[in-house]
mmCIF file of C-alpha atoms in Angstrom:
data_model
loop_
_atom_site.group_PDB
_atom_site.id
_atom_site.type_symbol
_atom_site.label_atom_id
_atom_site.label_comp_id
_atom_site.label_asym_id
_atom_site.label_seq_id
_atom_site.Cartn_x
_atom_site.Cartn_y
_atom_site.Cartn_z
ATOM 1 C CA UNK A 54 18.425 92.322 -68.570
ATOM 2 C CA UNK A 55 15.621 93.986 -67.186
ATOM 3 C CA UNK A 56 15.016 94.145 -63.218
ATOM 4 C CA UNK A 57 12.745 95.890 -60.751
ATOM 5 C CA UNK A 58 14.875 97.725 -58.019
ATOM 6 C CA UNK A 59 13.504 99.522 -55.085
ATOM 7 C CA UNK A 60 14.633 103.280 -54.382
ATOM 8 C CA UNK A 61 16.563 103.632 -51.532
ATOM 9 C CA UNK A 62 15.044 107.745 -50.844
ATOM 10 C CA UNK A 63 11.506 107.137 -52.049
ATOM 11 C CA UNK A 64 10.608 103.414 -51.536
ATOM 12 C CA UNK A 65 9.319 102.964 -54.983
ATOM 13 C CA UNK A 66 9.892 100.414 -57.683
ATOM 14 C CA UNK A 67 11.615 101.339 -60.990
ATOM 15 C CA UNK A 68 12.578 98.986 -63.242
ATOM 16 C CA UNK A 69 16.372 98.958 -64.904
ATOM 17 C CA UNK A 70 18.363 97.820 -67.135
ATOM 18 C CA UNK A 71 21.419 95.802 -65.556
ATOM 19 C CA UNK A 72 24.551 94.967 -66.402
ATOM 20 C CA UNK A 73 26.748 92.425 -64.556
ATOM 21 C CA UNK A 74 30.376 93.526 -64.678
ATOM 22 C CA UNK A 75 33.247 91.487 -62.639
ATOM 23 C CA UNK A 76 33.410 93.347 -59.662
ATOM 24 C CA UNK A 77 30.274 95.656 -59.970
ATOM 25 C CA UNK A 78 26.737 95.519 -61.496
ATOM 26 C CA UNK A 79 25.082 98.807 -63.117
ATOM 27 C CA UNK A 80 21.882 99.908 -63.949
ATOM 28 C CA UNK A 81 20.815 102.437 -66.465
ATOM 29 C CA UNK A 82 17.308 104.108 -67.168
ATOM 30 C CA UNK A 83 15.271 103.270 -70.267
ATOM 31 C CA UNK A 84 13.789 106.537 -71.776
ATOM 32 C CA UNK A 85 12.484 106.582 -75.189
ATOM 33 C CA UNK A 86 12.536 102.891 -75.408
ATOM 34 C CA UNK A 87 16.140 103.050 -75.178
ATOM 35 C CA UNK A 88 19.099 102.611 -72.749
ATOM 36 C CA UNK A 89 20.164 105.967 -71.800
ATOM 37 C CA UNK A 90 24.535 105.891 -71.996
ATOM 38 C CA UNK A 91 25.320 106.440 -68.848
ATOM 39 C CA UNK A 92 24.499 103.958 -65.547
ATOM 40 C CA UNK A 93 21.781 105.669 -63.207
ATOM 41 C CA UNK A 94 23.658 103.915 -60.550
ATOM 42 C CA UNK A 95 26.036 100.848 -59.323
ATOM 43 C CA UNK A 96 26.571 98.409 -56.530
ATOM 44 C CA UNK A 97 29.469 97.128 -55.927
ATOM 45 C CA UNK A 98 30.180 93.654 -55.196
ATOM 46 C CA UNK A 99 33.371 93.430 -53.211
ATOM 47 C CA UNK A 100 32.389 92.165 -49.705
ATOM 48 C CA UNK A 101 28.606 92.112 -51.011
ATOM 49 C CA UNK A 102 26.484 89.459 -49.433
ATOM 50 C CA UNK A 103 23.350 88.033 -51.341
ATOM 51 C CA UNK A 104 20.277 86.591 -50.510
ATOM 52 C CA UNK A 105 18.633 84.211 -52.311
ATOM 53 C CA UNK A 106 15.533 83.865 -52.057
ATOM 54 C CA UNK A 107 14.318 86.653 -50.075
ATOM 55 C CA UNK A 108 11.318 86.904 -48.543
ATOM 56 C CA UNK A 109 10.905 90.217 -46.664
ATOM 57 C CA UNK A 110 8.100 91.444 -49.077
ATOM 58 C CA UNK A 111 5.008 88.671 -49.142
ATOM 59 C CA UNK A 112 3.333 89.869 -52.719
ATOM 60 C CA UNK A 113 6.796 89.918 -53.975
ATOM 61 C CA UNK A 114 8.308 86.714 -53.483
ATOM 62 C CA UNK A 115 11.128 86.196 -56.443
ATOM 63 C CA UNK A 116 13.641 88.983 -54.688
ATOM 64 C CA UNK A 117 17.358 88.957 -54.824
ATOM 65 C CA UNK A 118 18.691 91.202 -51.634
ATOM 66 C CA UNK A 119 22.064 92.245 -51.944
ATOM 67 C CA UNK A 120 23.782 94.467 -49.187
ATOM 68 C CA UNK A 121 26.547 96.190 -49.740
ATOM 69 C CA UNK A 122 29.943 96.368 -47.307
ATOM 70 C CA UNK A 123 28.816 99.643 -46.313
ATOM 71 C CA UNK A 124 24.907 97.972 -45.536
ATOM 72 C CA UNK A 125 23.024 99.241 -48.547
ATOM 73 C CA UNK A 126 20.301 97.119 -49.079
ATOM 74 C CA UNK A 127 19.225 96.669 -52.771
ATOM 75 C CA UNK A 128 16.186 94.451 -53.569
ATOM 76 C CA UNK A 129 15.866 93.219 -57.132
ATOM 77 C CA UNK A 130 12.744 91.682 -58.448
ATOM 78 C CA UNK A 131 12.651 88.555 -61.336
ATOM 79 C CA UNK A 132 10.490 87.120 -63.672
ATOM 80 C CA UNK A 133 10.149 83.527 -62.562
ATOM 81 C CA UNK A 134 12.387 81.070 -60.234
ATOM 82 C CA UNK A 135 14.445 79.972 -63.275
ATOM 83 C CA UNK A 136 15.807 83.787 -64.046
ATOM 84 C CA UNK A 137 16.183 84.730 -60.172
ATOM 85 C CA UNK A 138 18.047 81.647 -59.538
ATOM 86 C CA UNK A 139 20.515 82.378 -63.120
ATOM 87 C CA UNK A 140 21.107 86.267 -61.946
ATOM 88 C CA UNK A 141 21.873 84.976 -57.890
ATOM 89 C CA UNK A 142 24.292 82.400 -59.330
ATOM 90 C CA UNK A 143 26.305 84.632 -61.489
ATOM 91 C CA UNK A 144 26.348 87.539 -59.136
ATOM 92 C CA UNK A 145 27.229 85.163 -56.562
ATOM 93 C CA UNK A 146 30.236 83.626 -59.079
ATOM 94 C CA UNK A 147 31.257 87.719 -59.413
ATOM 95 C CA UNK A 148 31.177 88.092 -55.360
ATOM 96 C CA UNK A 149 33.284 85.298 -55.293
ATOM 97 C CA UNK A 150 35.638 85.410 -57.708
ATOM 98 C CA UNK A 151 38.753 84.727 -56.287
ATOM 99 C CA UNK A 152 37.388 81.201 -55.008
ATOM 100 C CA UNK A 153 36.419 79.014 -57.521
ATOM 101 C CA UNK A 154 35.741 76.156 -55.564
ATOM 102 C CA UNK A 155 32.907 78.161 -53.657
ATOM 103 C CA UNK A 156 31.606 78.761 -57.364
ATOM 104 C CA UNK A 157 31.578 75.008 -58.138
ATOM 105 C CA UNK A 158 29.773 74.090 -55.220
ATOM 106 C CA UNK A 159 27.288 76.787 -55.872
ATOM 107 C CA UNK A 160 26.948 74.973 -59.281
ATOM 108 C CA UNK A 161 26.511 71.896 -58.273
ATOM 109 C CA UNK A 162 23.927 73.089 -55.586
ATOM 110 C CA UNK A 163 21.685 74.704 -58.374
ATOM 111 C CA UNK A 164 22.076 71.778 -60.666
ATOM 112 C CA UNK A 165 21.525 68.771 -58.076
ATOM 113 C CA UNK A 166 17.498 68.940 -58.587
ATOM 114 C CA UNK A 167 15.473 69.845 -61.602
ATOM 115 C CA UNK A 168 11.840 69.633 -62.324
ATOM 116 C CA UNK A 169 10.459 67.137 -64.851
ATOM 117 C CA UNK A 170 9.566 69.241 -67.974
ATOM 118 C CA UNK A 171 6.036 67.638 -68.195
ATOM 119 C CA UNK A 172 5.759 69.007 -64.119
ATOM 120 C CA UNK A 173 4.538 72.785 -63.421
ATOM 121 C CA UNK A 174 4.300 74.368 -60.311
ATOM 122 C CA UNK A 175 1.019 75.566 -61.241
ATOM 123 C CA UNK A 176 -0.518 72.039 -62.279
ATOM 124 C CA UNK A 177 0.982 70.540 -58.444
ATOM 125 C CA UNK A 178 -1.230 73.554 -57.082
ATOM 126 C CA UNK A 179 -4.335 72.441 -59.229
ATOM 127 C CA UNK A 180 -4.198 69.387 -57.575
ATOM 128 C CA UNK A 181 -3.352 70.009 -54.095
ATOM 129 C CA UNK A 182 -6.599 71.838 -54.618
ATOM 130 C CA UNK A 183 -8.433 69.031 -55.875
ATOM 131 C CA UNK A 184 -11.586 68.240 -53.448
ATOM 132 C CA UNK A 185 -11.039 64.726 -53.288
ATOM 133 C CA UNK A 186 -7.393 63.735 -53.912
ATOM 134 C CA UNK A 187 -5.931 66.758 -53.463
ATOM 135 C CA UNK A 188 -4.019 67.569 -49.847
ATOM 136 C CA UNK A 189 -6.463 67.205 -46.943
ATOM 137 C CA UNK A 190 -6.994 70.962 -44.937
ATOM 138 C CA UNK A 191 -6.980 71.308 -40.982
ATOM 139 C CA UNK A 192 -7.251 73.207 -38.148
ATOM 140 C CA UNK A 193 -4.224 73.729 -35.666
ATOM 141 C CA UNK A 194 -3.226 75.437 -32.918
ATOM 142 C CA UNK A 195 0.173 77.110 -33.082
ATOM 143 C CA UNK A 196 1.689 78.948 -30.048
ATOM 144 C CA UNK A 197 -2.219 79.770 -28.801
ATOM 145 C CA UNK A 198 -2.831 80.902 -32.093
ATOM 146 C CA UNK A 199 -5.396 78.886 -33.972
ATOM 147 C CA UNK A 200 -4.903 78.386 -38.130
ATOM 148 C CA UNK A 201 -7.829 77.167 -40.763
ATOM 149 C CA UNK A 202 -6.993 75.444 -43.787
ATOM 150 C CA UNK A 203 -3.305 74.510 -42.943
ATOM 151 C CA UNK A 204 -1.511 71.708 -43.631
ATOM 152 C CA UNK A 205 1.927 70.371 -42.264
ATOM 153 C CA UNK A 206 5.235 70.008 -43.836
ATOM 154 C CA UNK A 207 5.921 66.338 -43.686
ATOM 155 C CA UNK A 208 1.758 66.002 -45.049
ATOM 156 C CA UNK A 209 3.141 67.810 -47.997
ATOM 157 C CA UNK A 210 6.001 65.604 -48.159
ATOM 158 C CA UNK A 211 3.785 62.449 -48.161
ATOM 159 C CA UNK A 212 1.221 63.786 -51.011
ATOM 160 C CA UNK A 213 3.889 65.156 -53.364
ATOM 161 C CA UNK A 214 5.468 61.392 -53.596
ATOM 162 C CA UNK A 215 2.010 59.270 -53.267
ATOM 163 C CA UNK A 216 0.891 61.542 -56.420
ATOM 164 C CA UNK A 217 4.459 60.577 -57.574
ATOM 165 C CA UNK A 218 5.948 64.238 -57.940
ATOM 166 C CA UNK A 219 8.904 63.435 -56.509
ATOM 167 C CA UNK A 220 10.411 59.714 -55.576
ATOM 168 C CA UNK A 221 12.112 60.373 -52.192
ATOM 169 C CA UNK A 222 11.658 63.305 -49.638
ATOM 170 C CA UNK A 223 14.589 65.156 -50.607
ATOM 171 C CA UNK A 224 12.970 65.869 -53.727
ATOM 172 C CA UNK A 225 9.848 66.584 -52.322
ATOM 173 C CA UNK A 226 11.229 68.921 -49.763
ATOM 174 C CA UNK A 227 13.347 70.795 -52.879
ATOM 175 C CA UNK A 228 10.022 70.691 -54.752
ATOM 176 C CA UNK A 229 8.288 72.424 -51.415
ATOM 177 C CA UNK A 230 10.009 74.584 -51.210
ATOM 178 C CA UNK A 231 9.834 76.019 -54.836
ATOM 179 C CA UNK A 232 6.216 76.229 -53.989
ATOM 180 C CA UNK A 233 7.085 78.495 -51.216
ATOM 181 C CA UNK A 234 9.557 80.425 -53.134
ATOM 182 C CA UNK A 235 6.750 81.029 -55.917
ATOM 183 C CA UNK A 236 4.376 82.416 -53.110
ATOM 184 C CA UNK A 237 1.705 79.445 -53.747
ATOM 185 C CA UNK A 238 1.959 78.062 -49.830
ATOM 186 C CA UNK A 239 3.330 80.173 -46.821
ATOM 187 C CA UNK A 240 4.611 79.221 -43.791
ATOM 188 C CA UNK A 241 2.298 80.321 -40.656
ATOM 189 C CA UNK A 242 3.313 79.434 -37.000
ATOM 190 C CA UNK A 243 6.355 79.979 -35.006
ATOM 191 C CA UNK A 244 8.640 76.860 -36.084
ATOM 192 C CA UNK A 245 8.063 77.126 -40.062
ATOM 193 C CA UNK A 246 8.202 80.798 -40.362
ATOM 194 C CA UNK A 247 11.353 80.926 -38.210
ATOM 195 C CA UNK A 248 12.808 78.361 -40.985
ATOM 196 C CA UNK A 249 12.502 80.428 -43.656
ATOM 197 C CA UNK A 250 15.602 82.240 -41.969
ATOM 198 C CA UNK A 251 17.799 79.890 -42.342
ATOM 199 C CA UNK A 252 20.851 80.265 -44.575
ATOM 200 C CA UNK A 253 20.753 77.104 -46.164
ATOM 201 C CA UNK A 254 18.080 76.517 -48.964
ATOM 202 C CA UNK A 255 17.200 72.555 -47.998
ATOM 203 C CA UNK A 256 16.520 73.860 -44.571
ATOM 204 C CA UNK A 257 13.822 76.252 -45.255
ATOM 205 C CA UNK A 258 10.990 74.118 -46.141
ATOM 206 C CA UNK A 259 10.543 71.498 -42.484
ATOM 207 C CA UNK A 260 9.565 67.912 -43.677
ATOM 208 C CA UNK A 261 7.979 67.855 -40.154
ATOM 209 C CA UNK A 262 4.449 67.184 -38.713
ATOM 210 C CA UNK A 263 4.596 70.303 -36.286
ATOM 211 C CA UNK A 264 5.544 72.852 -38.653
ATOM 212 C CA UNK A 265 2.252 74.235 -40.486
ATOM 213 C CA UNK A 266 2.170 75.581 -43.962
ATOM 214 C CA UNK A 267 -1.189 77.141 -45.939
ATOM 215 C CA UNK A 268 -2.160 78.239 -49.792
ATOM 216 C CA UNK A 269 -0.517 81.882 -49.806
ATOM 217 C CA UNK A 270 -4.157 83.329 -50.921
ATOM 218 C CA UNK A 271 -5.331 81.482 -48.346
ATOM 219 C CA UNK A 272 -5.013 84.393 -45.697
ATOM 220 C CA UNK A 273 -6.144 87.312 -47.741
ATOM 221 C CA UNK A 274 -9.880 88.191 -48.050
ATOM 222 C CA UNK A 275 -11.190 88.139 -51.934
ATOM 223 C CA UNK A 276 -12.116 91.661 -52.704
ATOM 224 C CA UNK A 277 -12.480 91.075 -56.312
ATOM 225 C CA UNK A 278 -16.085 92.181 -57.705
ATOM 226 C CA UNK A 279 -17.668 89.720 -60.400
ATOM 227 C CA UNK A 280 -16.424 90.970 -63.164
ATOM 228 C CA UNK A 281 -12.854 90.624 -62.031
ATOM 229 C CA UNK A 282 -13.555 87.068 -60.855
ATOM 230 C CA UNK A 283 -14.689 85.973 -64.498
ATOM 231 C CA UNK A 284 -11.609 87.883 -65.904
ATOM 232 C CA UNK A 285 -9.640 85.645 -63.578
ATOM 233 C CA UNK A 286 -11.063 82.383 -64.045
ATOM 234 C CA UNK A 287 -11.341 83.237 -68.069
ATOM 235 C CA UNK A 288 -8.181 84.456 -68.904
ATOM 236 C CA UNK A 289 -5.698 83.577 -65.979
ATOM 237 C CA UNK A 290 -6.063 80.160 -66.098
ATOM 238 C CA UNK A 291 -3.856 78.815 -68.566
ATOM 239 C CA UNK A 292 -0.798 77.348 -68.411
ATOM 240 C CA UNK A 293 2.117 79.467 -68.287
ATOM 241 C CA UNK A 294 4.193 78.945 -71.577
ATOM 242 C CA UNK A 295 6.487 81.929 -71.369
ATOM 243 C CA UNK A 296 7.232 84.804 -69.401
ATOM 244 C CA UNK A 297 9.293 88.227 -69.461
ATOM 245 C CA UNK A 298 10.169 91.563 -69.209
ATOM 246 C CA UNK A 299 9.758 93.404 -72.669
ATOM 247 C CA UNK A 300 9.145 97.464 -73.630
ATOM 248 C CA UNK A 301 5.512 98.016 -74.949
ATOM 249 C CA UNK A 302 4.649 101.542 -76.758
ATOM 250 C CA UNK A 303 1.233 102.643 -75.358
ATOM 251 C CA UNK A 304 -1.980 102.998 -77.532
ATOM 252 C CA UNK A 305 -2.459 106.460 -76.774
ATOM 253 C CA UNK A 306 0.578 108.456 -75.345
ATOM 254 C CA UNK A 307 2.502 106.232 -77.253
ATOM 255 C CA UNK A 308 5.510 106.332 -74.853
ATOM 256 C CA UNK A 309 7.492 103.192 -73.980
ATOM 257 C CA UNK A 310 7.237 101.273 -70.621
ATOM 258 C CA UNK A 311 8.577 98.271 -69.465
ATOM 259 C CA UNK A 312 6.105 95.344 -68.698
ATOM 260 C CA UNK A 313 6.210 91.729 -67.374
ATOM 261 C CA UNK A 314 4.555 89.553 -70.490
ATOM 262 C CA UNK A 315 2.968 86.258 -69.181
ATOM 263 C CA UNK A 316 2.345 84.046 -72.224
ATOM 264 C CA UNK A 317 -0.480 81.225 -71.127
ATOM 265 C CA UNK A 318 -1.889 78.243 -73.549
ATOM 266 C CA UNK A 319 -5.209 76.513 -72.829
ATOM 267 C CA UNK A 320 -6.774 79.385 -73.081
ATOM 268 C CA UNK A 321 -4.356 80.673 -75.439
ATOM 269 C CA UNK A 322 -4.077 84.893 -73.995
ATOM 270 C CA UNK A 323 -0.697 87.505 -73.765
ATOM 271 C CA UNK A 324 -1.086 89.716 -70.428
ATOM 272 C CA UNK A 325 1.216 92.421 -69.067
ATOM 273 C CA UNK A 326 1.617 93.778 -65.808
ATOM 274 C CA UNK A 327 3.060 96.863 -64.523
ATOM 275 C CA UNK A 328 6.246 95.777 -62.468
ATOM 276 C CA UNK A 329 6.178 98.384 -60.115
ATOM 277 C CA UNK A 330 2.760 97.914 -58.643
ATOM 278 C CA UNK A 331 2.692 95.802 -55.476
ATOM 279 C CA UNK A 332 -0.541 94.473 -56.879
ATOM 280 C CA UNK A 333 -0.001 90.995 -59.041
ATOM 281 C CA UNK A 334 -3.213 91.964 -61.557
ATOM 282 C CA UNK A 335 -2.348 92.750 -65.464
ATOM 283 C CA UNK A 336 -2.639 95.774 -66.720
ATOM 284 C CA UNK A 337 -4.051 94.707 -69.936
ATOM 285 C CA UNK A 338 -3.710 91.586 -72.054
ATOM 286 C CA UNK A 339 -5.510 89.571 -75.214
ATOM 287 C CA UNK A 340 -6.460 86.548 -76.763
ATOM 288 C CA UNK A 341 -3.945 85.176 -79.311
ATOM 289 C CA UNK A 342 -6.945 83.479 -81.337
ATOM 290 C CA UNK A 343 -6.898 84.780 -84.831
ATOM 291 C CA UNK A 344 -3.701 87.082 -84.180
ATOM 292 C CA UNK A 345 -1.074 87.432 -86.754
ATOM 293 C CA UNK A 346 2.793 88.110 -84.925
ATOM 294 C CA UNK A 347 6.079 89.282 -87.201
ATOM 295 C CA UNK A 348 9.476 90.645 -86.509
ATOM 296 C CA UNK A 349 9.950 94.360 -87.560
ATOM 297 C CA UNK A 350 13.206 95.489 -89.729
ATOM 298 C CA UNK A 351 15.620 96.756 -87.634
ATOM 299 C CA UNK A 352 16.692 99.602 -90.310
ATOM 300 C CA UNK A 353 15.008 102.788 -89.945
ATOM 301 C CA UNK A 354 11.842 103.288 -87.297
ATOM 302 C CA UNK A 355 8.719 101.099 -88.833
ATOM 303 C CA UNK A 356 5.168 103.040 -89.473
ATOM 304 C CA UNK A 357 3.235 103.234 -86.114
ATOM 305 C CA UNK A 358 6.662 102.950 -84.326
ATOM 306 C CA UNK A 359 7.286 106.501 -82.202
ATOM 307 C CA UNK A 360 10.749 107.594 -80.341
ATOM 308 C CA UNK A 361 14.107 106.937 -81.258
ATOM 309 C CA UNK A 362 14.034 102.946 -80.298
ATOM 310 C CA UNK A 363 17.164 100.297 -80.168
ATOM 311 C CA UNK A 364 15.427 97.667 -82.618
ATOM 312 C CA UNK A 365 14.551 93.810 -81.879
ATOM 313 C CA UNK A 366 10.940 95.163 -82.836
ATOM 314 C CA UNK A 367 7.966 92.933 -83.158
ATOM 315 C CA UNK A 368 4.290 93.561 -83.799
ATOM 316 C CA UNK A 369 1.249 91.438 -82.754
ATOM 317 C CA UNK A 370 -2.153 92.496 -84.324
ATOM 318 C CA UNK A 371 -4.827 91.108 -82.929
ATOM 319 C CA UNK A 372 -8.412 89.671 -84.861
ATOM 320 C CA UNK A 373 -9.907 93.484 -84.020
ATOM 321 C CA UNK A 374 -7.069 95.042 -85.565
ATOM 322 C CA UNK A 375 -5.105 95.890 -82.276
ATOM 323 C CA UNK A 376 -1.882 96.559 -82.852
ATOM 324 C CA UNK A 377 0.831 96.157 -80.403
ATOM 325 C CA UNK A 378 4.679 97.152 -81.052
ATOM 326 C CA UNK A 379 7.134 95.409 -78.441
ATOM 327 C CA UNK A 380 10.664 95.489 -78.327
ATOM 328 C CA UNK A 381 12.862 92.942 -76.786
ATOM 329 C CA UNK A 382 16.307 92.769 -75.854
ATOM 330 C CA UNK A 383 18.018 90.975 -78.089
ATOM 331 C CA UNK A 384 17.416 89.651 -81.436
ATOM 332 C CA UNK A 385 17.740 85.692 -80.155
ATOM 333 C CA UNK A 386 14.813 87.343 -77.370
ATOM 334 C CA UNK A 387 12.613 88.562 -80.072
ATOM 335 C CA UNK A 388 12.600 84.900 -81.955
ATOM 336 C CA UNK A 389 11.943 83.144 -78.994
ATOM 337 C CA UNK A 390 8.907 85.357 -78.042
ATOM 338 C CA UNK A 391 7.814 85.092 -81.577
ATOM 339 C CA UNK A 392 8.253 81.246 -81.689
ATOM 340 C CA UNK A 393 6.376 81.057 -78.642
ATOM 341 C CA UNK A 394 3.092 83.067 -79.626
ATOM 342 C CA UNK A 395 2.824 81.922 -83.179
ATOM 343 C CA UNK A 396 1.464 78.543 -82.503
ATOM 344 C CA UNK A 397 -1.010 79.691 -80.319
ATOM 345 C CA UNK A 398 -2.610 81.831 -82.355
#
């Protein structure tokens, strides 16, 4: 699948198309809107170590860091929690091969808490922002440093199971710490920020009244002008329904680039971002009102369709007669995409 990586010359981001092998994982260049044959490049996983999650890069906080025996560091970016947590667990099974009880444990690790499928991450945040019953703000002092708007750990703890989240603190710890992972609270102070170290995943969220946490947007100043307020509040408040790398073909050059599609309902709207940029704003996006979405043949290159592109085609036009061409990566990826628009629209 598809995957942001970081140059190791130029610091950049690229994204790739990897392959997981047994004892090695490649990544080849898309040109064209196409895989070219050969890998750009590999890391090898004997004596790799992983990291899982990794949070050495604050606006990008769903990383995988793998470094090699011979300390090359290699930073891969994913989509959401769910895919970064599938790719660490099967590179992890490939690092480990020869010991499958290390595997099973791993397993069992990653399957021991689950979030109710009427629960999103994003709804908790709504109401931990609520004015009245959401989590109650302070002011503390950390280490001489003084903090506004923070909360603490075990204060967290407490609200996620009165608003009946999670029924005992281990799951509201695991559930905490998701938050954390998805960059919607930060730890700030000595104690919490030092626990985000640790090795062990139930250890680095602190069910603890001295450790101090805060909203992650919290401690960045809000440049945005008007207009890119309303486009926020408008568009960008929906629920998330579905989201993705894909290839796009561009409206005017017409070239194919790989974007991260965020599907929201309520309102209804399909945005893309650019993967590499550091910044987490779309680079374009519509409303699904009205649209009409369809798979493309796979024979032959359909009209409006430019280069020489590996198929799983579909099309969205929108209700001004927009039309986008979008390729997926498998034919099973192309009918889920398409299930998920449709009744949106």
């Amino acid at each position: 699948g598809f995957l942001p990586l970081q140059g190791h010359v130029v610091r950049n981001w690229k994204v790739r198309w990897f392959v997981l092998l047994q004892d090695k994982l490649l990544y080849y260049k898309i040109e064209g809107g196409k895989k070219e044959p050969s890998p750009k490049g590999r890391i090898l996983l004997d004596g790799c170590t992983i990291t899982c999650p990794c949070l050495e890069y604050e606006n990008r906080p769903l990383l995988i860091k793998l470094k090699t025996k011979t300390n090359t560091d290699y930073f891969l970016e994913c989509c959401s929690r769910e895919e970064r947590d599938s790719w660490a667990l099967d590179i992890t099974g490939a690092i480990h091969a020869g010991h499958p009880v290390q595997v099973q444990e791993l397993h069992r690790m990653k399957n021991s808490f689950k979030l109710l499928e009427n629960i999103s991450l994003h709804n908790i945040v709504e109401r931990m922002y609520d004015s009245s019953t959401g989590i109650k703000l302070t002011r503390n002092l950390d280490q001489g440093n003084r903090y506004k708007e923070t909360f603490t750990g075990s204060a967290l703890v407490d609200w996620l199971i009165s608003n009946s989240f999670a029924v005992s603190r281990f799951e509201a710890v695991t559930l905490a710490s998701m938050l954390m992972d998805e960059n919607f609270i930060r730890p700030v102070g000595v104690r919490s920020t030092e626990a985000t170290r640790s090795s062990d995943p139930s250890e680095k969220f602190l069910d603890d009244s001295t450790a101090l946490y805060m909203f992650a947007e919290s401690s960045k100043k809000n440049t945005s002008s008007k207009e890119e307020v309303h486009f926020n509040i408008s568009e960008l408040s929906g629920t998330i329904v579905k989201q993705g790398f894909l290839v796009k073909q561009g409206h005017k050059r017409k070239n194919w680039k790989v974007r991260k599609f965020v599907l929201r309902a309520d309102p209804a709207f399909l945005h893309y971002y650019d993967p590499t940029k550091e910044d987490n704003k779309p680079v374009g996006g519509f409303s699904l009102r009205g649209c009409l979405v369809s798979a493309l043949e796979d024979n032959g290159v359909p009209a409006g369709v430019k280069g020489n592109v590996q198929g799983n085609l579909f099309k969205i036009i929108t209700k001004n007669d927009i039309h986008y061409y979008i390729q997926a990566s498998s034919k099973a990826e192309r009918v889920q995409w398409i299930e998920a628009i449709k009744p949106l629209t």
